[in-house]
Amino acid sequence: MITLDAVSKRYGDAVAVQDLSLSVPAEETTVLIGPSGSGKSTLLRLMIGLTRPDAGTVVVGDTTLTAATAPSLRRRMGYVIQEGGLFPHLTGRGNVALMARHLGWAADRIDDRIADLTDLVQLDPDRLEQYPPELSGGQRQRVSLMRALMLDPDVLLLDEPLGALDPMIRADLQDDLRAIFRRLGKTVVFVTHDIGEAGFFGDRVVLLRSGEVEQQGPMRTLLDDPASPFVTDFIQAQRGPLEHLHEDRE
Ligand code: ADP
Ligand code: MG
C-alpha cells in the first residue's frame, strides 16, 4: 500500500531518515517504534507528503508522491499528529467537519458522517460542541481520530496518539482503537515508543534506529530472534514496572 524506496531526509547536519526502504502492507497495522529522534515522525510526514525526501521515492497505492500528486493523495490519508493538532478556536465538531466543508459536502452528509464517527469512537456527542481546551486528553484524542477518519481514508497515520494520556485512559483507548482498526480494515501506521503498545497493535513492528530500519517483523520475532544487541537493549530498557517484583521473589 505504501512503499518507500531508498528514502533519505536530513535537516542540516541531522540525518532524520537514511537510505530507508520499507513496505507497508494494506489493511494491516504496522507499528513504527524506536528511541526519540530515530526518525519515526519524519517517516510519517514523508508518507503523507508533508515532507519531501532528499532522495528516494514514496509510492502510495499506485501513485508516486510528488508535489503535484500530494494534495489528492493526502485526502486518502488520515493523520493524527503527535499532540493531536486540533484547532483550539474551533469546537470539536468544527475540527471534525473542517475538510468536508472545505470540499463542499452538504450539511446533512456532514452531520450523518459525524454521528457515525461519534458512535465509532464512543464519544459523548455533547463533547463535540466544546472547544479542545475544555476536553480531557482522552476526549481530545477521540476527536482527533474522528477528524482523521472523516473523509473515510484508506490509510491512517497516527503519531504517538496515546502518548500524553494517563495509564488508565490510555488502556481504555488502546482497546477501543484496536477494535476500530480491526472493524474498519484500514491500512494503519502507528508510531509509539512503547514496546507493549507496539505488540498490542502491531501486525508488524518496524524498529528504527538513527533513521534506519534495525529490524522488522512480528513483535514475537523481535523478542525471540533479535537481529542485534540494540534490539535486545531497546526491549530490555522497557520491561514492565512490576517485573522486578518477580525477580526479587525468585
Ligand atoms: P522521532 O519521531 O523518532 O522522535 P523525528 O523524526 O522527529 O524522530 O526526528 C528525527 C531527527 O530529525 C532528529 O534528529 C530530529 O532532531 C530531526 N528533525 C526532525 N524534524 C526536524 C525539523 N523540522 N527541523 C530540524 N530537525 C528535525
Ligand atoms: Mg516523533
PDB file of C-alpha atoms and ligand atoms in Angstrom:
ATOM      1  CA  MET A   1       0.000   0.000   0.000  1.00  0.00           C
ATOM      2  CA  ILE A   2       2.829   2.413   0.895  1.00  0.00           C
ATOM      3  CA  THR A   3       6.322   1.745  -0.404  1.00  0.00           C
ATOM      4  CA  LEU A   4       9.417   3.732   0.433  1.00  0.00           C
ATOM      5  CA  ASP A   5      12.422   3.115  -1.749  1.00  0.00           C
ATOM      6  CA  ALA A   6      15.868   4.312  -0.643  1.00  0.00           C
ATOM      7  CA  VAL A   7      14.433   7.392   1.064  1.00  0.00           C
ATOM      8  CA  SER A   8      16.750   9.864   2.792  1.00  0.00           C
ATOM      9  CA  LYS A   9      15.927  13.061   4.637  1.00  0.00           C
ATOM     10  CA  ARG A  10      18.311  15.327   6.520  1.00  0.00           C
ATOM     11  CA  TYR A  11      17.811  18.558   8.421  1.00  0.00           C
ATOM     12  CA  GLY A  12      21.070  20.447   8.194  1.00  0.00           C
ATOM     13  CA  ASP A  13      23.613  18.067   9.670  1.00  0.00           C
ATOM     14  CA  ALA A  14      20.983  15.879  11.342  1.00  0.00           C
ATOM     15  CA  VAL A  15      20.106  12.727   9.434  1.00  0.00           C
ATOM     16  CA  ALA A  16      16.430  12.004  10.119  1.00  0.00           C
ATOM     17  CA  VAL A  17      15.978   9.129   7.638  1.00  0.00           C
ATOM     18  CA  GLN A  18      18.866   7.328   5.978  1.00  0.00           C
ATOM     19  CA  ASP A  19      18.517   5.356   2.720  1.00  0.00           C
ATOM     20  CA  LEU A  20      15.427   3.619   4.072  1.00  0.00           C
ATOM     21  CA  SER A  21      13.277   1.137   2.167  1.00  0.00           C
ATOM     22  CA  LEU A  22      10.043  -0.159   3.629  1.00  0.00           C
ATOM     23  CA  SER A  23       6.760  -1.704   2.516  1.00  0.00           C
ATOM     24  CA  VAL A  24       3.616  -1.024   4.495  1.00  0.00           C
ATOM     25  CA  PRO A  25       1.041  -3.714   3.620  1.00  0.00           C
ATOM     26  CA  ALA A  26      -2.598  -2.800   3.011  1.00  0.00           C
ATOM     27  CA  GLU A  27      -5.251  -3.409   5.665  1.00  0.00           C
ATOM     28  CA  GLU A  28      -2.792  -4.194   8.428  1.00  0.00           C
ATOM     29  CA  THR A  29      -1.409  -2.235  11.330  1.00  0.00           C
ATOM     30  CA  THR A  30       2.289  -1.508  11.021  1.00  0.00           C
ATOM     31  CA  VAL A  31       3.875  -0.058  14.141  1.00  0.00           C
ATOM     32  CA  LEU A  32       6.963   2.166  13.995  1.00  0.00           C
ATOM     33  CA  ILE A  33       8.964   2.065  17.211  1.00  0.00           C
ATOM     34  CA  GLY A  34      12.358   3.378  18.178  1.00  0.00           C
ATOM     35  CA  PRO A  35      14.030   5.840  20.507  1.00  0.00           C
ATOM     36  CA  SER A  36      13.312   9.549  20.436  1.00  0.00           C
ATOM     37  CA  GLY A  37      14.974  11.090  17.369  1.00  0.00           C
ATOM     38  CA  SER A  38      15.129   7.820  15.410  1.00  0.00           C
ATOM     39  CA  GLY A  39      13.020   9.276  12.580  1.00  0.00           C
ATOM     40  CA  LYS A  40       9.506   7.955  13.347  1.00  0.00           C
ATOM     41  CA  SER A  41       7.670  11.270  12.904  1.00  0.00           C
ATOM     42  CA  THR A  42       9.723  12.192   9.838  1.00  0.00           C
ATOM     43  CA  LEU A  43       8.806   8.863   8.260  1.00  0.00           C
ATOM     44  CA  LEU A  44       5.084   9.549   8.734  1.00  0.00           C
ATOM     45  CA  ARG A  45       5.432  13.039   7.261  1.00  0.00           C
ATOM     46  CA  LEU A  46       7.259  11.540   4.269  1.00  0.00           C
ATOM     47  CA  MET A  47       4.449   9.009   3.788  1.00  0.00           C
ATOM     48  CA  ILE A  48       1.789  11.724   3.642  1.00  0.00           C
ATOM     49  CA  GLY A  49       3.876  14.099   1.565  1.00  0.00           C
ATOM     50  CA  LEU A  50       4.207  16.868   4.155  1.00  0.00           C
ATOM     51  CA  THR A  51       7.980  16.404   3.963  1.00  0.00           C
ATOM     52  CA  ARG A  52       9.758  15.827   0.650  1.00  0.00           C
ATOM     53  CA  PRO A  53      12.619  13.334   0.649  1.00  0.00           C
ATOM     54  CA  ASP A  54      16.129  14.489  -0.353  1.00  0.00           C
ATOM     55  CA  ALA A  55      16.485  11.200  -2.215  1.00  0.00           C
ATOM     56  CA  GLY A  56      14.359   8.149  -2.938  1.00  0.00           C
ATOM     57  CA  THR A  57      10.663   7.712  -3.700  1.00  0.00           C
ATOM     58  CA  VAL A  58       7.437   7.201  -1.789  1.00  0.00           C
ATOM     59  CA  VAL A  59       4.594   5.374  -3.560  1.00  0.00           C
ATOM     60  CA  VAL A  60       1.056   5.270  -2.141  1.00  0.00           C
ATOM     61  CA  GLY A  61      -1.152   2.694  -3.841  1.00  0.00           C
ATOM     62  CA  ASP A  62      -0.152   3.120  -7.497  1.00  0.00           C
ATOM     63  CA  THR A  63       0.776   6.773  -7.247  1.00  0.00           C
ATOM     64  CA  THR A  64       4.250   8.199  -6.675  1.00  0.00           C
ATOM     65  CA  LEU A  65       4.192  11.078  -4.214  1.00  0.00           C
ATOM     66  CA  THR A  66       5.240  14.334  -5.853  1.00  0.00           C
ATOM     67  CA  ALA A  67       4.391  17.975  -5.235  1.00  0.00           C
ATOM     68  CA  ALA A  68       1.665  17.527  -7.880  1.00  0.00           C
ATOM     69  CA  THR A  69       0.115  14.307  -6.526  1.00  0.00           C
ATOM     70  CA  ALA A  70       0.457  15.075  -2.788  1.00  0.00           C
ATOM     71  CA  PRO A  71      -2.736  17.130  -2.316  1.00  0.00           C
ATOM     72  CA  SER A  72      -5.080  14.465  -3.719  1.00  0.00           C
ATOM     73  CA  LEU A  73      -3.192  11.599  -2.055  1.00  0.00           C
ATOM     74  CA  ARG A  74      -3.392  13.374   1.280  1.00  0.00           C
ATOM     75  CA  ARG A  75      -7.187  13.236   1.111  1.00  0.00           C
ATOM     76  CA  ARG A  76      -6.996   9.455   1.109  1.00  0.00           C
ATOM     77  CA  MET A  77      -4.925   9.502   4.289  1.00  0.00           C
ATOM     78  CA  GLY A  78      -5.971  10.432   7.808  1.00  0.00           C
ATOM     79  CA  TYR A  79      -3.224  11.809  10.019  1.00  0.00           C
ATOM     80  CA  VAL A  80      -3.129  12.378  13.770  1.00  0.00           C
ATOM     81  CA  ILE A  81      -0.047  14.366  14.753  1.00  0.00           C
ATOM     82  CA  GLN A  82       1.842  13.823  17.961  1.00  0.00           C
ATOM     83  CA  GLU A  83       0.000  16.452  20.023  1.00  0.00           C
ATOM     84  CA  GLY A  84      -3.404  15.795  18.442  1.00  0.00           C
ATOM     85  CA  GLY A  85      -3.223  19.024  16.446  1.00  0.00           C
ATOM     86  CA  LEU A  86      -6.805  20.194  16.962  1.00  0.00           C
ATOM     87  CA  PHE A  87      -7.538  23.866  16.302  1.00  0.00           C
ATOM     88  CA  PRO A  88      -8.287  25.352  19.732  1.00  0.00           C
ATOM     89  CA  HIS A  89     -10.569  28.068  18.354  1.00  0.00           C
ATOM     90  CA  LEU A  90     -12.897  25.536  16.668  1.00  0.00           C
ATOM     91  CA  THR A  91     -15.316  23.256  18.516  1.00  0.00           C
ATOM     92  CA  GLY A  92     -14.828  19.515  18.272  1.00  0.00           C
ATOM     93  CA  ARG A  93     -17.472  19.475  15.552  1.00  0.00           C
ATOM     94  CA  GLY A  94     -15.762  22.353  13.739  1.00  0.00           C
ATOM     95  CA  ASN A  95     -12.482  20.466  13.784  1.00  0.00           C
ATOM     96  CA  VAL A  96     -14.000  17.212  12.555  1.00  0.00           C
ATOM     97  CA  ALA A  97     -16.043  18.892   9.786  1.00  0.00           C
ATOM     98  CA  LEU A  98     -13.303  21.216   8.527  1.00  0.00           C
ATOM     99  CA  MET A  99     -12.055  19.287   5.484  1.00  0.00           C
ATOM    100  CA  ALA A 100     -15.517  18.052   4.464  1.00  0.00           C
ATOM    101  CA  ARG A 101     -16.808  21.653   4.492  1.00  0.00           C
ATOM    102  CA  HIS A 102     -13.789  22.737   2.503  1.00  0.00           C
ATOM    103  CA  LEU A 103     -14.622  20.068  -0.072  1.00  0.00           C
ATOM    104  CA  GLY A 104     -18.221  21.271  -0.245  1.00  0.00           C
ATOM    105  CA  TRP A 105     -20.041  18.378   1.389  1.00  0.00           C
ATOM    106  CA  ALA A 106     -23.735  19.032   2.085  1.00  0.00           C
ATOM    107  CA  ALA A 107     -24.591  19.775   5.724  1.00  0.00           C
ATOM    108  CA  ASP A 108     -26.722  16.593   6.023  1.00  0.00           C
ATOM    109  CA  ARG A 109     -23.918  14.420   4.796  1.00  0.00           C
ATOM    110  CA  ILE A 110     -21.504  16.009   7.274  1.00  0.00           C
ATOM    111  CA  ASP A 111     -23.936  15.538  10.167  1.00  0.00           C
ATOM    112  CA  ASP A 112     -24.566  11.885   9.264  1.00  0.00           C
ATOM    113  CA  ARG A 113     -20.888  11.128   8.993  1.00  0.00           C
ATOM    114  CA  ILE A 114     -20.148  12.838  12.314  1.00  0.00           C
ATOM    115  CA  ALA A 115     -22.952  10.894  14.018  1.00  0.00           C
ATOM    116  CA  ASP A 116     -21.476   7.610  12.745  1.00  0.00           C
ATOM    117  CA  LEU A 117     -17.981   8.556  13.881  1.00  0.00           C
ATOM    118  CA  THR A 118     -19.224   9.688  17.303  1.00  0.00           C
ATOM    119  CA  ASP A 119     -20.633   6.170  17.750  1.00  0.00           C
ATOM    120  CA  LEU A 120     -17.495   4.555  16.428  1.00  0.00           C
ATOM    121  CA  VAL A 121     -15.091   6.323  18.795  1.00  0.00           C
ATOM    122  CA  GLN A 122     -17.636   6.274  21.640  1.00  0.00           C
ATOM    123  CA  LEU A 123     -17.599   9.974  22.348  1.00  0.00           C
ATOM    124  CA  ASP A 124     -20.439  11.683  24.216  1.00  0.00           C
ATOM    125  CA  PRO A 125     -21.995  13.804  21.395  1.00  0.00           C
ATOM    126  CA  ASP A 126     -22.247  16.854  23.687  1.00  0.00           C
ATOM    127  CA  ARG A 127     -18.443  16.989  23.803  1.00  0.00           C
ATOM    128  CA  LEU A 128     -18.420  17.925  20.101  1.00  0.00           C
ATOM    129  CA  GLU A 129     -19.887  21.326  20.937  1.00  0.00           C
ATOM    130  CA  GLN A 130     -16.965  22.115  23.239  1.00  0.00           C
ATOM    131  CA  TYR A 131     -13.536  23.525  22.387  1.00  0.00           C
ATOM    132  CA  PRO A 132     -10.448  21.308  22.634  1.00  0.00           C
ATOM    133  CA  PRO A 133      -9.029  23.052  25.748  1.00  0.00           C
ATOM    134  CA  GLU A 134     -12.287  22.164  27.564  1.00  0.00           C
ATOM    135  CA  LEU A 135     -11.920  18.450  26.830  1.00  0.00           C
ATOM    136  CA  SER A 136      -9.951  15.770  28.663  1.00  0.00           C
ATOM    137  CA  GLY A 137      -6.919  14.257  26.941  1.00  0.00           C
ATOM    138  CA  GLY A 138      -8.852  11.096  26.090  1.00  0.00           C
ATOM    139  CA  GLN A 139     -11.770  13.061  24.632  1.00  0.00           C
ATOM    140  CA  ARG A 140      -9.394  15.187  22.571  1.00  0.00           C
ATOM    141  CA  GLN A 141      -7.770  12.084  21.122  1.00  0.00           C
ATOM    142  CA  ARG A 142     -11.178  10.678  20.192  1.00  0.00           C
ATOM    143  CA  VAL A 143     -11.989  13.945  18.394  1.00  0.00           C
ATOM    144  CA  SER A 144      -8.590  13.859  16.636  1.00  0.00           C
ATOM    145  CA  LEU A 145      -9.322  10.338  15.478  1.00  0.00           C
ATOM    146  CA  MET A 146     -12.767  11.387  14.204  1.00  0.00           C
ATOM    147  CA  ARG A 147     -11.176  14.204  12.243  1.00  0.00           C
ATOM    148  CA  ALA A 148      -8.658  11.790  10.720  1.00  0.00           C
ATOM    149  CA  LEU A 149     -11.463   9.371   9.743  1.00  0.00           C
ATOM    150  CA  MET A 150     -13.943  11.983   8.457  1.00  0.00           C
ATOM    151  CA  LEU A 151     -13.220  11.527   4.734  1.00  0.00           C
ATOM    152  CA  ASP A 152     -13.048   7.733   5.141  1.00  0.00           C
ATOM    153  CA  PRO A 153      -9.372   7.486   4.154  1.00  0.00           C
ATOM    154  CA  ASP A 154      -7.728   4.235   3.046  1.00  0.00           C
ATOM    155  CA  VAL A 155      -4.742   4.948   5.247  1.00  0.00           C
ATOM    156  CA  LEU A 156      -4.468   6.156   8.833  1.00  0.00           C
ATOM    157  CA  LEU A 157      -1.187   7.589  10.118  1.00  0.00           C
ATOM    158  CA  LEU A 158      -1.066   8.029  13.882  1.00  0.00           C
ATOM    159  CA  ASP A 159       1.903   9.658  15.607  1.00  0.00           C
ATOM    160  CA  GLU A 160       2.038   8.573  19.268  1.00  0.00           C
ATOM    161  CA  PRO A 161      -1.705   9.162  19.558  1.00  0.00           C
ATOM    162  CA  LEU A 162      -1.845   7.945  23.155  1.00  0.00           C
ATOM    163  CA  GLY A 163       1.498   9.276  24.358  1.00  0.00           C
ATOM    164  CA  ALA A 164       0.195  12.076  26.553  1.00  0.00           C
ATOM    165  CA  LEU A 165      -2.559  10.137  28.336  1.00  0.00           C
ATOM    166  CA  ASP A 166      -2.583   8.772  31.842  1.00  0.00           C
ATOM    167  CA  PRO A 167      -2.339   4.982  32.079  1.00  0.00           C
ATOM    168  CA  MET A 168      -5.978   4.042  32.700  1.00  0.00           C
ATOM    169  CA  ILE A 169      -7.387   6.263  29.974  1.00  0.00           C
ATOM    170  CA  ARG A 170      -4.631   5.019  27.734  1.00  0.00           C
ATOM    171  CA  ALA A 171      -5.562   1.375  28.318  1.00  0.00           C
ATOM    172  CA  ASP A 172      -9.223   2.168  27.550  1.00  0.00           C
ATOM    173  CA  LEU A 173      -8.353   3.933  24.323  1.00  0.00           C
ATOM    174  CA  GLN A 174      -5.930   1.189  23.309  1.00  0.00           C
ATOM    175  CA  ASP A 175      -8.755  -1.344  23.490  1.00  0.00           C
ATOM    176  CA  ASP A 176     -11.140   0.933  21.588  1.00  0.00           C
ATOM    177  CA  LEU A 177      -8.603   1.829  18.920  1.00  0.00           C
ATOM    178  CA  ARG A 178      -7.595  -1.741  18.225  1.00  0.00           C
ATOM    179  CA  ALA A 179     -11.254  -2.719  17.876  1.00  0.00           C
ATOM    180  CA  ILE A 180     -11.784   0.208  15.475  1.00  0.00           C
ATOM    181  CA  PHE A 181      -8.766  -0.737  13.333  1.00  0.00           C
ATOM    182  CA  ARG A 182      -9.965  -4.332  13.069  1.00  0.00           C
ATOM    183  CA  ARG A 183     -13.506  -3.296  12.242  1.00  0.00           C
ATOM    184  CA  LEU A 184     -12.508  -0.784   9.561  1.00  0.00           C
ATOM    185  CA  GLY A 185      -9.835  -2.863   7.854  1.00  0.00           C
ATOM    186  CA  LYS A 186      -7.731   0.224   7.110  1.00  0.00           C
ATOM    187  CA  THR A 187      -4.035   0.434   6.431  1.00  0.00           C
ATOM    188  CA  VAL A 188      -2.694   1.834   9.691  1.00  0.00           C
ATOM    189  CA  VAL A 189       0.771   3.135  10.507  1.00  0.00           C
ATOM    190  CA  PHE A 190       1.035   3.703  14.241  1.00  0.00           C
ATOM    191  CA  VAL A 191       4.016   5.368  15.903  1.00  0.00           C
ATOM    192  CA  THR A 192       4.862   4.659  19.510  1.00  0.00           C
ATOM    193  CA  HIS A 193       7.982   4.415  21.623  1.00  0.00           C
ATOM    194  CA  ASP A 194       6.240   1.932  23.917  1.00  0.00           C
ATOM    195  CA  ILE A 195       7.081  -1.696  23.243  1.00  0.00           C
ATOM    196  CA  GLY A 196       3.940  -3.006  24.983  1.00  0.00           C
ATOM    197  CA  GLU A 197       1.747  -0.788  22.827  1.00  0.00           C
ATOM    198  CA  ALA A 198       3.668  -1.885  19.725  1.00  0.00           C
ATOM    199  CA  GLY A 199       2.968  -5.540  20.475  1.00  0.00           C
ATOM    200  CA  PHE A 200      -0.665  -4.805  21.278  1.00  0.00           C
ATOM    201  CA  PHE A 201      -1.391  -3.025  17.972  1.00  0.00           C
ATOM    202  CA  GLY A 202       1.142  -4.238  15.505  1.00  0.00           C
ATOM    203  CA  ASP A 203       0.621  -6.995  12.986  1.00  0.00           C
ATOM    204  CA  ARG A 204       4.145  -5.971  12.101  1.00  0.00           C
ATOM    205  CA  VAL A 205       6.643  -3.904  14.015  1.00  0.00           C
ATOM    206  CA  VAL A 206       9.417  -1.825  12.475  1.00  0.00           C
ATOM    207  CA  LEU A 207      12.177  -0.855  14.905  1.00  0.00           C
ATOM    208  CA  LEU A 208      14.059   2.281  13.824  1.00  0.00           C
ATOM    209  CA  ARG A 209      17.499   3.357  14.898  1.00  0.00           C
ATOM    210  CA  SER A 210      19.082   6.621  13.700  1.00  0.00           C
ATOM    211  CA  GLY A 211      16.831   6.804  10.644  1.00  0.00           C
ATOM    212  CA  GLU A 212      17.383   3.214   9.542  1.00  0.00           C
ATOM    213  CA  VAL A 213      15.391   0.006   9.974  1.00  0.00           C
ATOM    214  CA  GLU A 214      17.124  -2.084  12.624  1.00  0.00           C
ATOM    215  CA  GLN A 215      14.634  -4.961  12.477  1.00  0.00           C
ATOM    216  CA  GLN A 216      11.097  -5.573  11.243  1.00  0.00           C
ATOM    217  CA  GLY A 217       8.613  -8.391  11.617  1.00  0.00           C
ATOM    218  CA  PRO A 218       6.054  -9.654  14.110  1.00  0.00           C
ATOM    219  CA  MET A 219       6.821  -8.487  17.664  1.00  0.00           C
ATOM    220  CA  ARG A 220       7.337 -12.136  18.620  1.00  0.00           C
ATOM    221  CA  THR A 221      10.303 -12.293  16.220  1.00  0.00           C
ATOM    222  CA  LEU A 222      11.930  -9.207  17.718  1.00  0.00           C
ATOM    223  CA  LEU A 223      11.582 -10.781  21.167  1.00  0.00           C
ATOM    224  CA  ASP A 224      12.674 -14.319  20.268  1.00  0.00           C
ATOM    225  CA  ASP A 225      15.149 -13.637  17.497  1.00  0.00           C
ATOM    226  CA  PRO A 226      16.591 -10.126  17.908  1.00  0.00           C
ATOM    227  CA  ALA A 227      18.696  -9.001  14.952  1.00  0.00           C
ATOM    228  CA  SER A 228      21.255  -7.142  17.088  1.00  0.00           C
ATOM    229  CA  PRO A 229      22.137  -6.235  20.664  1.00  0.00           C
ATOM    230  CA  PHE A 230      20.390  -2.887  20.067  1.00  0.00           C
ATOM    231  CA  VAL A 231      17.064  -4.714  19.639  1.00  0.00           C
ATOM    232  CA  THR A 232      17.567  -6.583  22.892  1.00  0.00           C
ATOM    233  CA  ASP A 233      18.648  -3.418  24.723  1.00  0.00           C
ATOM    234  CA  PHE A 234      15.672  -1.442  23.399  1.00  0.00           C
ATOM    235  CA  ILE A 235      13.253  -4.123  24.592  1.00  0.00           C
ATOM    236  CA  GLN A 236      15.042  -4.660  27.917  1.00  0.00           C
ATOM    237  CA  ALA A 237      15.023  -0.951  28.684  1.00  0.00           C
ATOM    238  CA  GLN A 238      11.233  -1.067  28.692  1.00  0.00           C
ATOM    239  CA  ARG A 239      10.483  -4.044  30.863  1.00  0.00           C
ATOM    240  CA  GLY A 240       7.327  -3.657  32.906  1.00  0.00           C
ATOM    241  CA  PRO A 241       7.313  -1.710  36.164  1.00  0.00           C
ATOM    242  CA  LEU A 242       6.315  -4.813  38.160  1.00  0.00           C
ATOM    243  CA  GLU A 243       8.880  -7.191  36.740  1.00  0.00           C
ATOM    244  CA  HIS A 244      11.454  -6.527  39.463  1.00  0.00           C
ATOM    245  CA  LEU A 245       8.935  -7.837  41.999  1.00  0.00           C
ATOM    246  CA  HIS A 246       9.013 -11.231  40.304  1.00  0.00           C
ATOM    247  CA  GLU A 247      12.807 -11.120  40.093  1.00  0.00           C
ATOM    248  CA  ASP A 248      13.049 -10.395  43.819  1.00  0.00           C
ATOM    249  CA  ARG A 249      10.931 -13.433  44.584  1.00  0.00           C
ATOM    250  CA  GLU A 250      12.976 -15.851  42.510  1.00  0.00           C
TER     251      GLU A 250
HETATM  252  P1  ADP B   1      11.171  10.692  16.350  1.00  0.00           P
HETATM  253  O1  ADP B   1       9.777  10.984  15.908  1.00  0.00           O
HETATM  254  O2  ADP B   1      11.555   9.255  16.219  1.00  0.00           O
HETATM  255  O3  ADP B   1      11.445  11.192  17.734  1.00  0.00           O
HETATM  256  P2  ADP B   1      11.932  12.666  14.354  1.00  0.00           P
HETATM  257  O4  ADP B   1      11.516  12.130  13.055  1.00  0.00           O
HETATM  258  O5  ADP B   1      11.083  13.714  14.987  1.00  0.00           O
HETATM  259  O6  ADP B   1      12.191  11.463  15.379  1.00  0.00           O
HETATM  260  O7  ADP B   1      13.392  13.282  14.224  1.00  0.00           O
HETATM  261  C1  ADP B   1      14.478  12.589  13.625  1.00  0.00           C
HETATM  262  C2  ADP B   1      15.686  13.519  13.585  1.00  0.00           C
HETATM  263  O8  ADP B   1      15.437  14.609  12.682  1.00  0.00           O
HETATM  264  C3  ADP B   1      16.036  14.138  14.914  1.00  0.00           C
HETATM  265  O9  ADP B   1      17.424  14.265  14.991  1.00  0.00           O
HETATM  266  C4  ADP B   1      15.364  15.492  14.842  1.00  0.00           C
HETATM  267  O10 ADP B   1      16.028  16.417  15.658  1.00  0.00           O
HETATM  268  C5  ADP B   1      15.494  15.844  13.374  1.00  0.00           C
HETATM  269  N1  ADP B   1      14.383  16.669  12.898  1.00  0.00           N
HETATM  270  C6  ADP B   1      13.114  16.242  12.708  1.00  0.00           C
HETATM  271  N2  ADP B   1      12.327  17.229  12.231  1.00  0.00           N
HETATM  272  C7  ADP B   1      13.123  18.336  12.141  1.00  0.00           C
HETATM  273  C8  ADP B   1      12.914  19.691  11.705  1.00  0.00           C
HETATM  274  N3  ADP B   1      11.729  20.118  11.280  1.00  0.00           N
HETATM  275  N4  ADP B   1      13.984  20.513  11.751  1.00  0.00           N
HETATM  276  C9  ADP B   1      15.197  20.085  12.163  1.00  0.00           C
HETATM  277  N5  ADP B   1      15.453  18.828  12.568  1.00  0.00           N
HETATM  278  C10 ADP B   1      14.450  17.960  12.567  1.00  0.00           C
HETATM  279 MG    MG B   2       8.160  11.818  16.934  1.00  0.00          MG
END
